[in-house]
């Protein structure tokens, strides 16, 4: 078991993983790429308060052209990254987990994960509660623990206000990539 968001977008990762184990099962958590880009920016802003505005980073040299060199934007072009992985692994080796559904129905998504891995369904609704402060589901207090398990301080932060026209332009940019991703995975994530 290994987890990192950077594997999916690292060009060399599929080849390296394939050379280690061609039978690996891959779970990829994806979310609306516009929301993901804003969240990425928010996390970076927390660490670097003097960061330029979201829109000045998202658009190349103040133009209306989206800057795909900016990692916050590039990561959300899921179809491009998946094409690289499909050169090594068949689609049947992948489970794509909806980040939005993971928040709305964590037990349902975890059920899909357990099924994909061939595990007995032991994680159910009874293991989660919704943390109003974070805005995310958390795991109830595990046996022998003094407190529940929740996402860390870097998760669930309020996002800065981004102008509607900037978000609209990003949605337009991602739309063809999202549609291709839906076709490739056989699943419409409903990001439009």
Short mmCIF file of N, CA and C in Angstrom, two decimals:
data_model
loop_
_atom_site.label_atom_id
_atom_site.label_comp_id
_atom_site.label_asym_id
_atom_site.label_seq_id
_atom_site.Cartn_x
_atom_site.Cartn_y
_atom_site.Cartn_z
N UNK A 1 0.86 -1.17 0.00
CA UNK A 1 0.00 0.00 0.00
C UNK A 1 0.90 1.23 0.00
N UNK A 2 0.61 2.14 -0.89
CA UNK A 2 1.36 3.38 -0.99
C UNK A 2 0.38 4.47 -1.39
N UNK A 3 0.58 5.68 -0.89
CA UNK A 3 -0.33 6.77 -1.19
C UNK A 3 0.44 8.07 -1.40
N UNK A 4 0.19 8.68 -2.52
CA UNK A 4 0.67 10.03 -2.76
C UNK A 4 -0.06 10.60 -3.96
N UNK A 5 -0.43 11.87 -3.92
CA UNK A 5 -1.10 12.45 -5.08
C UNK A 5 -0.16 12.65 -6.26
N UNK A 6 1.13 12.71 -6.02
CA UNK A 6 2.05 13.04 -7.12
C UNK A 6 2.28 11.86 -8.08
N UNK A 7 2.02 10.64 -7.65
CA UNK A 7 2.24 9.51 -8.56
C UNK A 7 1.41 9.64 -9.83
N UNK A 8 0.15 10.00 -9.70
CA UNK A 8 -0.75 10.04 -10.85
C UNK A 8 -0.26 11.02 -11.92
N UNK A 9 0.43 12.07 -11.52
CA UNK A 9 0.85 13.10 -12.48
C UNK A 9 2.33 13.00 -12.85
N UNK A 10 3.05 12.06 -12.26
CA UNK A 10 4.48 11.90 -12.55
C UNK A 10 4.66 10.99 -13.75
N UNK A 11 5.26 11.52 -14.80
CA UNK A 11 5.38 10.80 -16.07
C UNK A 11 6.05 9.43 -15.93
N UNK A 12 7.07 9.31 -15.10
CA UNK A 12 7.83 8.07 -14.97
C UNK A 12 7.14 7.04 -14.06
N UNK A 13 6.18 7.46 -13.27
CA UNK A 13 5.58 6.57 -12.26
C UNK A 13 4.94 5.31 -12.84
N UNK A 14 4.14 5.38 -13.91
CA UNK A 14 3.51 4.15 -14.40
C UNK A 14 4.53 3.09 -14.83
N UNK A 15 5.56 3.51 -15.54
CA UNK A 15 6.58 2.57 -16.00
C UNK A 15 7.29 1.93 -14.80
N UNK A 16 7.64 2.75 -13.82
CA UNK A 16 8.34 2.24 -12.64
C UNK A 16 7.48 1.26 -11.85
N UNK A 17 6.22 1.62 -11.67
CA UNK A 17 5.32 0.75 -10.93
C UNK A 17 5.08 -0.54 -11.68
N UNK A 18 4.91 -0.45 -12.99
CA UNK A 18 4.69 -1.64 -13.82
C UNK A 18 5.89 -2.59 -13.72
N UNK A 19 7.08 -2.03 -13.70
CA UNK A 19 8.27 -2.89 -13.61
C UNK A 19 8.37 -3.57 -12.24
N UNK A 20 7.77 -2.99 -11.22
CA UNK A 20 7.75 -3.60 -9.89
C UNK A 20 6.64 -4.65 -9.77
N UNK A 21 5.44 -4.32 -10.28
CA UNK A 21 4.30 -5.23 -10.18
C UNK A 21 3.23 -4.84 -11.19
N UNK A 22 3.09 -5.63 -12.21
CA UNK A 22 2.09 -5.34 -13.25
C UNK A 22 0.67 -5.67 -12.81
N UNK A 23 0.53 -6.30 -11.63
CA UNK A 23 -0.80 -6.67 -11.12
C UNK A 23 -1.31 -5.72 -10.04
N UNK A 24 -0.66 -4.61 -9.87
CA UNK A 24 -1.04 -3.62 -8.87
C UNK A 24 -2.44 -3.09 -9.16
N UNK A 25 -3.21 -2.90 -8.10
CA UNK A 25 -4.51 -2.23 -8.22
C UNK A 25 -4.29 -0.77 -7.86
N UNK A 26 -4.87 0.11 -8.64
CA UNK A 26 -4.63 1.55 -8.49
C UNK A 26 -5.93 2.27 -8.14
N UNK A 27 -5.89 3.02 -7.07
CA UNK A 27 -7.05 3.81 -6.64
C UNK A 27 -6.68 5.27 -6.80
N UNK A 28 -7.50 5.98 -7.59
CA UNK A 28 -7.23 7.39 -7.87
C UNK A 28 -8.43 8.21 -7.38
N UNK A 29 -8.18 9.09 -6.44
CA UNK A 29 -9.24 9.99 -5.95
C UNK A 29 -9.17 11.26 -6.78
N UNK A 30 -10.29 11.59 -7.42
CA UNK A 30 -10.36 12.80 -8.25
C UNK A 30 -11.50 13.67 -7.76
N UNK A 31 -11.36 14.96 -8.00
CA UNK A 31 -12.43 15.89 -7.67
C UNK A 31 -12.51 16.94 -8.75
N UNK A 32 -13.56 17.72 -8.72
CA UNK A 32 -13.74 18.78 -9.70
C UNK A 32 -12.42 19.54 -9.84
N UNK A 33 -11.84 19.57 -11.05
CA UNK A 33 -10.52 20.19 -11.20
C UNK A 33 -10.48 21.68 -10.87
N UNK A 34 -11.60 22.37 -11.02
CA UNK A 34 -11.63 23.80 -10.66
C UNK A 34 -11.54 23.93 -9.14
N UNK A 35 -12.34 23.18 -8.43
CA UNK A 35 -12.31 23.19 -6.96
C UNK A 35 -10.94 22.73 -6.46
N UNK A 36 -10.38 21.70 -7.13
CA UNK A 36 -9.07 21.18 -6.76
C UNK A 36 -7.99 22.24 -6.92
N UNK A 37 -8.05 23.02 -8.02
CA UNK A 37 -7.05 24.08 -8.26
C UNK A 37 -7.16 25.17 -7.18
N UNK A 38 -8.38 25.55 -6.83
CA UNK A 38 -8.57 26.57 -5.80
C UNK A 38 -8.08 26.05 -4.45
N UNK A 39 -8.35 24.79 -4.16
CA UNK A 39 -7.90 24.18 -2.91
C UNK A 39 -6.37 24.12 -2.86
N UNK A 40 -5.77 23.76 -3.96
CA UNK A 40 -4.30 23.71 -4.06
C UNK A 40 -3.72 25.10 -3.78
N UNK A 41 -4.33 26.11 -4.41
CA UNK A 41 -3.89 27.49 -4.20
C UNK A 41 -4.04 27.89 -2.73
N UNK A 42 -5.18 27.52 -2.13
CA UNK A 42 -5.44 27.85 -0.73
C UNK A 42 -4.38 27.25 0.19
N UNK A 43 -4.02 26.01 -0.07
CA UNK A 43 -3.01 25.35 0.75
C UNK A 43 -1.66 26.05 0.59
N UNK A 44 -1.30 26.40 -0.64
CA UNK A 44 -0.03 27.10 -0.89
C UNK A 44 -0.05 28.48 -0.25
N UNK A 45 -1.19 29.16 -0.32
CA UNK A 45 -1.34 30.50 0.25
C UNK A 45 -1.12 30.46 1.77
N UNK A 46 -1.55 29.40 2.40
CA UNK A 46 -1.36 29.24 3.84
C UNK A 46 0.13 29.22 4.19
N UNK A 47 0.91 28.57 3.33
CA UNK A 47 2.35 28.45 3.57
C UNK A 47 3.13 29.68 3.09
N UNK A 48 2.59 30.36 2.07
CA UNK A 48 3.25 31.53 1.49
C UNK A 48 2.25 32.67 1.36
N UNK A 49 2.00 33.42 2.44
CA UNK A 49 0.96 34.47 2.43
C UNK A 49 1.15 35.55 1.36
N UNK A 50 2.36 35.76 0.87
CA UNK A 50 2.60 36.80 -0.13
C UNK A 50 2.36 36.35 -1.56
N UNK A 51 1.75 35.19 -1.74
CA UNK A 51 1.51 34.63 -3.06
C UNK A 51 0.64 35.56 -3.91
N UNK A 52 0.93 35.67 -5.22
CA UNK A 52 0.05 36.48 -6.10
C UNK A 52 -1.37 35.91 -6.10
N UNK A 53 -2.30 36.66 -6.63
CA UNK A 53 -3.70 36.22 -6.66
C UNK A 53 -3.86 34.96 -7.50
N UNK A 54 -4.93 34.24 -7.23
CA UNK A 54 -5.22 33.01 -7.97
C UNK A 54 -5.27 33.30 -9.47
N UNK A 55 -6.00 34.35 -9.84
CA UNK A 55 -6.17 34.63 -11.27
C UNK A 55 -4.86 35.02 -11.95
N UNK A 56 -3.96 35.69 -11.24
CA UNK A 56 -2.69 36.06 -11.87
C UNK A 56 -1.81 34.82 -12.09
N UNK A 57 -2.01 33.78 -11.30
CA UNK A 57 -1.27 32.53 -11.51
C UNK A 57 -1.95 31.64 -12.55
N UNK A 58 -3.29 31.68 -12.58
CA UNK A 58 -4.04 30.80 -13.48
C UNK A 58 -3.95 31.24 -14.94
N UNK A 59 -3.78 32.53 -15.18
CA UNK A 59 -3.73 33.03 -16.56
C UNK A 59 -2.31 33.46 -16.91
N UNK A 60 -1.86 33.04 -18.08
CA UNK A 60 -0.50 33.32 -18.54
C UNK A 60 -0.32 34.81 -18.83
N UNK A 61 0.60 35.43 -18.12
CA UNK A 61 0.98 36.84 -18.33
C UNK A 61 -0.21 37.80 -18.39
N UNK A 62 -1.19 37.59 -17.54
CA UNK A 62 -2.34 38.49 -17.49
C UNK A 62 -3.30 38.36 -18.67
N UNK A 63 -3.09 37.36 -19.52
CA UNK A 63 -3.97 37.16 -20.68
C UNK A 63 -5.17 36.32 -20.27
N UNK A 64 -5.96 35.88 -21.25
CA UNK A 64 -7.08 34.99 -20.96
C UNK A 64 -6.68 33.53 -21.19
N UNK A 65 -5.41 33.29 -21.48
CA UNK A 65 -4.91 31.94 -21.72
C UNK A 65 -4.56 31.28 -20.39
N UNK A 66 -5.13 30.10 -20.17
CA UNK A 66 -4.87 29.35 -18.94
C UNK A 66 -3.41 28.89 -18.95
N UNK A 67 -2.75 29.06 -17.82
CA UNK A 67 -1.34 28.68 -17.71
C UNK A 67 -1.23 27.24 -17.21
N UNK A 68 -1.07 26.31 -18.15
CA UNK A 68 -0.98 24.88 -17.79
C UNK A 68 0.38 24.53 -17.19
N UNK A 69 1.30 25.47 -17.18
CA UNK A 69 2.59 25.24 -16.51
C UNK A 69 2.42 25.33 -14.99
N UNK A 70 1.37 26.02 -14.53
CA UNK A 70 1.11 26.12 -13.10
C UNK A 70 0.55 24.78 -12.63
N UNK A 71 1.19 24.17 -11.67
CA UNK A 71 0.82 22.82 -11.23
C UNK A 71 -0.62 22.74 -10.74
N UNK A 72 -1.13 23.77 -10.10
CA UNK A 72 -2.51 23.75 -9.60
C UNK A 72 -3.50 23.53 -10.74
N UNK A 73 -3.18 24.02 -11.92
CA UNK A 73 -4.02 23.82 -13.11
C UNK A 73 -3.68 22.49 -13.77
N UNK A 74 -2.42 22.21 -13.96
CA UNK A 74 -1.97 21.03 -14.71
C UNK A 74 -2.45 19.72 -14.07
N UNK A 75 -2.45 19.64 -12.76
CA UNK A 75 -2.85 18.40 -12.08
C UNK A 75 -4.27 17.99 -12.46
N UNK A 76 -5.17 18.94 -12.65
CA UNK A 76 -6.57 18.65 -12.94
C UNK A 76 -6.87 18.21 -14.36
N UNK A 77 -5.86 18.11 -15.20
CA UNK A 77 -6.06 17.60 -16.57
C UNK A 77 -5.94 16.08 -16.51
N UNK A 78 -6.91 15.46 -15.85
CA UNK A 78 -6.85 14.04 -15.53
C UNK A 78 -6.71 13.14 -16.76
N UNK A 79 -7.37 13.49 -17.85
CA UNK A 79 -7.32 12.65 -19.06
C UNK A 79 -5.88 12.50 -19.55
N UNK A 80 -5.13 13.57 -19.49
CA UNK A 80 -3.73 13.52 -19.94
C UNK A 80 -2.92 12.56 -19.07
N UNK A 81 -3.10 12.64 -17.80
CA UNK A 81 -2.36 11.78 -16.87
C UNK A 81 -2.78 10.32 -17.03
N UNK A 82 -4.09 10.09 -17.19
CA UNK A 82 -4.59 8.73 -17.34
C UNK A 82 -4.07 8.08 -18.62
N UNK A 83 -3.96 8.84 -19.69
CA UNK A 83 -3.41 8.30 -20.95
C UNK A 83 -2.04 7.68 -20.70
N UNK A 84 -1.23 8.35 -19.93
CA UNK A 84 0.11 7.86 -19.60
C UNK A 84 0.02 6.53 -18.85
N UNK A 85 -0.87 6.44 -17.88
CA UNK A 85 -1.02 5.22 -17.08
C UNK A 85 -1.57 4.07 -17.91
N UNK A 86 -2.47 4.36 -18.84
CA UNK A 86 -3.10 3.30 -19.63
C UNK A 86 -2.13 2.66 -20.62
N UNK A 87 -0.97 3.23 -20.81
CA UNK A 87 0.06 2.59 -21.63
C UNK A 87 0.65 1.37 -20.91
N UNK A 88 0.47 1.32 -19.59
CA UNK A 88 1.05 0.25 -18.79
C UNK A 88 0.02 -0.63 -18.09
N UNK A 89 -1.09 -0.05 -17.68
CA UNK A 89 -2.09 -0.78 -16.91
C UNK A 89 -3.45 -0.70 -17.60
N UNK A 90 -4.20 -1.83 -17.63
CA UNK A 90 -5.55 -1.78 -18.19
C UNK A 90 -6.49 -1.02 -17.25
N UNK A 91 -7.55 -0.50 -17.81
CA UNK A 91 -8.53 0.26 -17.03
C UNK A 91 -9.08 -0.57 -15.86
N UNK A 92 -9.14 -1.88 -16.04
CA UNK A 92 -9.68 -2.74 -14.98
C UNK A 92 -8.84 -2.72 -13.70
N UNK A 93 -7.63 -2.23 -13.77
CA UNK A 93 -6.75 -2.14 -12.60
C UNK A 93 -6.99 -0.85 -11.81
N UNK A 94 -7.87 0.02 -12.31
CA UNK A 94 -8.12 1.32 -11.69
C UNK A 94 -9.48 1.37 -11.03
N UNK A 95 -9.53 2.05 -9.91
CA UNK A 95 -10.79 2.47 -9.31
C UNK A 95 -10.68 3.98 -9.16
N UNK A 96 -11.64 4.69 -9.74
CA UNK A 96 -11.65 6.15 -9.63
C UNK A 96 -12.68 6.52 -8.57
N UNK A 97 -12.21 7.12 -7.51
CA UNK A 97 -13.05 7.52 -6.38
C UNK A 97 -13.37 8.99 -6.52
N UNK A 98 -14.63 9.31 -6.43
CA UNK A 98 -15.08 10.70 -6.50
C UNK A 98 -14.81 11.40 -5.17
N UNK A 99 -13.99 12.44 -5.20
CA UNK A 99 -13.71 13.21 -3.99
C UNK A 99 -14.97 13.83 -3.42
N UNK A 100 -15.88 14.24 -4.30
CA UNK A 100 -17.13 14.84 -3.84
C UNK A 100 -17.99 13.79 -3.13
N UNK A 101 -18.11 12.60 -3.71
CA UNK A 101 -18.90 11.54 -3.07
C UNK A 101 -18.22 11.03 -1.81
N UNK A 102 -16.91 11.08 -1.76
CA UNK A 102 -16.19 10.66 -0.56
C UNK A 102 -16.58 11.53 0.63
N UNK A 103 -16.85 12.81 0.36
CA UNK A 103 -17.30 13.73 1.42
C UNK A 103 -18.78 13.52 1.73
N UNK A 104 -19.60 13.35 0.69
CA UNK A 104 -21.05 13.22 0.88
C UNK A 104 -21.46 11.84 1.40
N UNK A 105 -20.76 10.80 0.94
CA UNK A 105 -21.12 9.43 1.29
C UNK A 105 -19.84 8.61 1.49
N UNK A 106 -19.10 8.88 2.56
CA UNK A 106 -17.82 8.19 2.74
C UNK A 106 -17.95 6.67 2.82
N UNK A 107 -18.99 6.19 3.46
CA UNK A 107 -19.17 4.74 3.59
C UNK A 107 -19.44 4.11 2.22
N UNK A 108 -20.23 4.78 1.40
CA UNK A 108 -20.52 4.27 0.05
C UNK A 108 -19.26 4.16 -0.80
N UNK A 109 -18.45 5.21 -0.77
CA UNK A 109 -17.20 5.19 -1.54
C UNK A 109 -16.23 4.18 -0.96
N UNK A 110 -16.18 4.06 0.36
CA UNK A 110 -15.29 3.06 0.97
C UNK A 110 -15.78 1.65 0.66
N UNK A 111 -17.08 1.49 0.51
CA UNK A 111 -17.63 0.20 0.08
C UNK A 111 -17.11 -0.17 -1.30
N UNK A 112 -17.09 0.79 -2.21
CA UNK A 112 -16.55 0.57 -3.56
C UNK A 112 -15.07 0.19 -3.49
N UNK A 113 -14.33 0.87 -2.63
CA UNK A 113 -12.89 0.58 -2.47
C UNK A 113 -12.70 -0.84 -1.95
N UNK A 114 -13.46 -1.20 -0.92
CA UNK A 114 -13.33 -2.55 -0.35
C UNK A 114 -13.68 -3.62 -1.39
N UNK A 115 -14.74 -3.37 -2.19
CA UNK A 115 -15.13 -4.32 -3.24
C UNK A 115 -14.02 -4.45 -4.28
N UNK A 116 -13.48 -3.33 -4.71
CA UNK A 116 -12.41 -3.31 -5.72
C UNK A 116 -11.19 -4.10 -5.24
N UNK A 117 -10.88 -3.99 -3.97
CA UNK A 117 -9.72 -4.68 -3.41
C UNK A 117 -10.03 -6.13 -3.02
N UNK A 118 -11.30 -6.53 -3.18
CA UNK A 118 -11.68 -7.89 -2.83
C UNK A 118 -11.72 -8.13 -1.33
N UNK A 119 -12.02 -7.07 -0.59
CA UNK A 119 -12.08 -7.15 0.87
C UNK A 119 -13.52 -7.26 1.35
N UNK A 120 -13.71 -7.85 2.49
CA UNK A 120 -15.01 -7.88 3.14
C UNK A 120 -15.36 -6.45 3.52
N UNK A 121 -16.62 -6.08 3.37
CA UNK A 121 -17.04 -4.72 3.73
C UNK A 121 -17.13 -4.60 5.25
N UNK A 122 -16.13 -3.97 5.83
CA UNK A 122 -16.14 -3.76 7.28
C UNK A 122 -16.29 -2.28 7.63
N UNK A 123 -15.92 -1.39 6.73
CA UNK A 123 -16.08 0.04 6.97
C UNK A 123 -17.46 0.43 6.43
N UNK A 124 -18.32 0.90 7.34
CA UNK A 124 -19.70 1.23 6.99
C UNK A 124 -20.07 2.60 7.55
N UNK A 125 -21.33 2.98 7.37
CA UNK A 125 -21.84 4.26 7.89
C UNK A 125 -21.56 4.45 9.37
N UNK A 126 -21.60 3.37 10.12
CA UNK A 126 -21.43 3.48 11.58
C UNK A 126 -20.04 3.98 11.97
N UNK A 127 -19.10 3.99 11.03
CA UNK A 127 -17.73 4.42 11.32
C UNK A 127 -17.49 5.91 11.10
N UNK A 128 -18.50 6.64 10.61
CA UNK A 128 -18.30 8.04 10.25
C UNK A 128 -19.28 8.97 10.95
N UNK A 129 -18.84 10.20 11.15
CA UNK A 129 -19.74 11.28 11.56
C UNK A 129 -19.30 12.53 10.80
N UNK A 130 -20.21 13.47 10.62
CA UNK A 130 -19.89 14.70 9.89
C UNK A 130 -19.42 15.76 10.87
N UNK A 131 -18.20 16.25 10.67
CA UNK A 131 -17.63 17.29 11.52
C UNK A 131 -18.04 18.65 10.96
N UNK A 132 -18.93 19.35 11.64
CA UNK A 132 -19.45 20.63 11.16
C UNK A 132 -18.35 21.68 11.01
N UNK A 133 -17.39 21.68 11.91
CA UNK A 133 -16.31 22.67 11.86
C UNK A 133 -15.46 22.49 10.62
N UNK A 134 -15.08 21.26 10.33
CA UNK A 134 -14.23 20.96 9.17
C UNK A 134 -15.02 20.99 7.87
N UNK A 135 -16.29 20.57 7.95
CA UNK A 135 -17.07 20.42 6.73
C UNK A 135 -16.76 19.11 6.02
N UNK A 136 -16.23 18.15 6.77
CA UNK A 136 -15.86 16.84 6.22
C UNK A 136 -16.33 15.75 7.16
N UNK A 137 -16.50 14.53 6.61
CA UNK A 137 -16.76 13.41 7.50
C UNK A 137 -15.46 13.01 8.21
N UNK A 138 -15.60 12.49 9.40
CA UNK A 138 -14.45 12.01 10.17
C UNK A 138 -14.76 10.60 10.65
N UNK A 139 -13.71 9.88 10.99
CA UNK A 139 -13.89 8.55 11.56
C UNK A 139 -14.24 8.69 13.03
N UNK A 140 -15.22 7.91 13.46
CA UNK A 140 -15.56 7.91 14.87
C UNK A 140 -14.39 7.36 15.67
N UNK A 141 -14.42 7.60 16.94
CA UNK A 141 -13.33 7.18 17.83
C UNK A 141 -13.09 5.67 17.70
N UNK A 142 -11.88 5.29 17.25
CA UNK A 142 -11.58 3.86 17.15
C UNK A 142 -11.38 3.23 18.53
N UNK A 143 -11.56 1.92 18.58
CA UNK A 143 -11.34 1.18 19.84
C UNK A 143 -9.96 1.52 20.40
N UNK A 144 -9.89 1.80 21.68
CA UNK A 144 -8.62 2.04 22.35
C UNK A 144 -8.04 3.43 22.11
N UNK A 145 -8.80 4.30 21.43
CA UNK A 145 -8.31 5.66 21.17
C UNK A 145 -9.12 6.64 21.99
N UNK A 146 -8.50 7.75 22.34
CA UNK A 146 -9.18 8.74 23.17
C UNK A 146 -9.98 9.75 22.35
N UNK A 147 -9.79 9.77 21.03
CA UNK A 147 -10.53 10.77 20.23
C UNK A 147 -10.74 10.27 18.80
N UNK A 148 -11.69 10.90 18.11
CA UNK A 148 -11.96 10.51 16.72
C UNK A 148 -10.81 10.92 15.80
N UNK A 149 -10.78 10.35 14.61
CA UNK A 149 -9.76 10.68 13.61
C UNK A 149 -10.40 11.56 12.55
N UNK A 150 -9.77 12.70 12.31
CA UNK A 150 -10.29 13.63 11.32
C UNK A 150 -9.14 14.11 10.45
N UNK A 151 -9.48 14.70 9.32
CA UNK A 151 -8.45 15.25 8.44
C UNK A 151 -7.65 16.31 9.18
N UNK A 152 -6.40 16.48 8.81
CA UNK A 152 -5.50 17.41 9.48
C UNK A 152 -5.89 18.87 9.31
N UNK A 153 -5.12 19.73 9.95
CA UNK A 153 -5.39 21.17 9.94
C UNK A 153 -5.36 21.77 8.54
N UNK A 154 -4.62 21.13 7.63
CA UNK A 154 -4.51 21.68 6.28
C UNK A 154 -5.75 21.40 5.43
N UNK A 155 -6.69 20.62 5.95
CA UNK A 155 -7.91 20.28 5.20
C UNK A 155 -9.10 21.02 5.78
N UNK A 156 -10.04 21.37 4.91
CA UNK A 156 -11.27 22.01 5.36
C UNK A 156 -11.16 23.50 5.60
N UNK A 157 -10.11 24.11 5.09
CA UNK A 157 -9.95 25.57 5.25
C UNK A 157 -10.91 26.29 4.30
N UNK A 158 -11.37 27.47 4.69
CA UNK A 158 -12.18 28.25 3.75
C UNK A 158 -11.31 28.71 2.58
N UNK A 159 -11.89 28.69 1.40
CA UNK A 159 -11.18 29.12 0.20
C UNK A 159 -11.33 30.63 0.01
N UNK A 160 -10.33 31.27 -0.59
CA UNK A 160 -10.49 32.70 -0.88
C UNK A 160 -11.56 32.89 -1.96
N UNK A 161 -12.13 34.06 -1.99
CA UNK A 161 -13.14 34.35 -3.01
C UNK A 161 -12.44 34.57 -4.34
N UNK A 162 -12.84 33.79 -5.33
CA UNK A 162 -12.30 33.89 -6.68
C UNK A 162 -13.40 34.46 -7.57
N UNK A 163 -13.11 35.48 -8.39
CA UNK A 163 -14.14 36.06 -9.25
C UNK A 163 -14.84 35.01 -10.12
N UNK A 164 -16.15 35.14 -10.24
CA UNK A 164 -16.96 34.17 -10.99
C UNK A 164 -16.47 33.99 -12.42
N UNK A 165 -16.03 35.06 -13.06
CA UNK A 165 -15.58 34.94 -14.45
C UNK A 165 -14.30 34.11 -14.56
N UNK A 166 -13.48 34.14 -13.53
CA UNK A 166 -12.25 33.33 -13.51
C UNK A 166 -12.61 31.86 -13.39
N UNK A 167 -13.54 31.55 -12.49
CA UNK A 167 -13.99 30.17 -12.32
C UNK A 167 -14.68 29.66 -13.59
N UNK A 168 -15.47 30.53 -14.21
CA UNK A 168 -16.16 30.17 -15.46
C UNK A 168 -15.15 29.86 -16.56
N UNK A 169 -14.13 30.68 -16.66
CA UNK A 169 -13.09 30.47 -17.69
C UNK A 169 -12.35 29.14 -17.44
N UNK A 170 -12.07 28.84 -16.18
CA UNK A 170 -11.44 27.56 -15.85
C UNK A 170 -12.35 26.38 -16.18
N UNK A 171 -13.65 26.52 -15.87
CA UNK A 171 -14.61 25.45 -16.22
C UNK A 171 -14.61 25.21 -17.72
N UNK A 172 -14.61 26.28 -18.49
CA UNK A 172 -14.58 26.15 -19.95
C UNK A 172 -13.30 25.46 -20.41
N UNK A 173 -12.19 25.81 -19.78
CA UNK A 173 -10.91 25.20 -20.11
C UNK A 173 -10.92 23.70 -19.84
N UNK A 174 -11.41 23.31 -18.67
CA UNK A 174 -11.38 21.90 -18.27
C UNK A 174 -12.43 21.04 -18.98
N UNK A 175 -13.52 21.65 -19.46
CA UNK A 175 -14.65 20.88 -20.01
C UNK A 175 -14.22 19.79 -20.99
N UNK A 176 -13.45 20.10 -22.05
CA UNK A 176 -13.09 19.02 -22.99
C UNK A 176 -12.23 17.92 -22.34
N UNK A 177 -11.37 18.31 -21.43
CA UNK A 177 -10.55 17.31 -20.72
C UNK A 177 -11.42 16.44 -19.82
N UNK A 178 -12.39 17.06 -19.15
CA UNK A 178 -13.30 16.30 -18.29
C UNK A 178 -14.12 15.31 -19.13
N UNK A 179 -14.65 15.78 -20.25
CA UNK A 179 -15.45 14.89 -21.11
C UNK A 179 -14.62 13.71 -21.59
N UNK A 180 -13.38 13.97 -21.96
CA UNK A 180 -12.50 12.88 -22.39
C UNK A 180 -12.24 11.93 -21.22
N UNK A 181 -12.03 12.46 -20.03
CA UNK A 181 -11.81 11.64 -18.85
C UNK A 181 -13.04 10.78 -18.57
N UNK A 182 -14.24 11.35 -18.69
CA UNK A 182 -15.48 10.59 -18.49
C UNK A 182 -15.54 9.43 -19.48
N UNK A 183 -15.19 9.72 -20.74
CA UNK A 183 -15.20 8.66 -21.77
C UNK A 183 -14.17 7.58 -21.45
N UNK A 184 -13.00 7.99 -21.06
CA UNK A 184 -11.92 7.03 -20.78
C UNK A 184 -12.26 6.12 -19.61
N UNK A 185 -12.90 6.68 -18.58
CA UNK A 185 -13.19 5.91 -17.35
C UNK A 185 -14.57 5.25 -17.39
N UNK A 186 -15.42 5.70 -18.31
CA UNK A 186 -16.79 5.19 -18.35
C UNK A 186 -17.64 5.73 -17.22
N UNK A 187 -17.22 6.86 -16.67
CA UNK A 187 -17.94 7.44 -15.52
C UNK A 187 -18.03 8.96 -15.66
N UNK A 188 -19.25 9.48 -15.54
CA UNK A 188 -19.46 10.94 -15.57
C UNK A 188 -19.43 11.45 -14.14
N UNK A 189 -18.43 12.23 -13.81
CA UNK A 189 -18.29 12.75 -12.45
C UNK A 189 -19.15 13.99 -12.20
N UNK A 190 -19.78 14.52 -13.26
CA UNK A 190 -20.70 15.65 -13.10
C UNK A 190 -20.07 16.96 -12.73
N UNK A 191 -18.88 17.22 -13.24
CA UNK A 191 -18.17 18.45 -12.87
C UNK A 191 -18.62 19.67 -13.66
N UNK A 192 -19.52 19.52 -14.58
CA UNK A 192 -20.02 20.71 -15.29
C UNK A 192 -21.34 21.07 -14.69
#
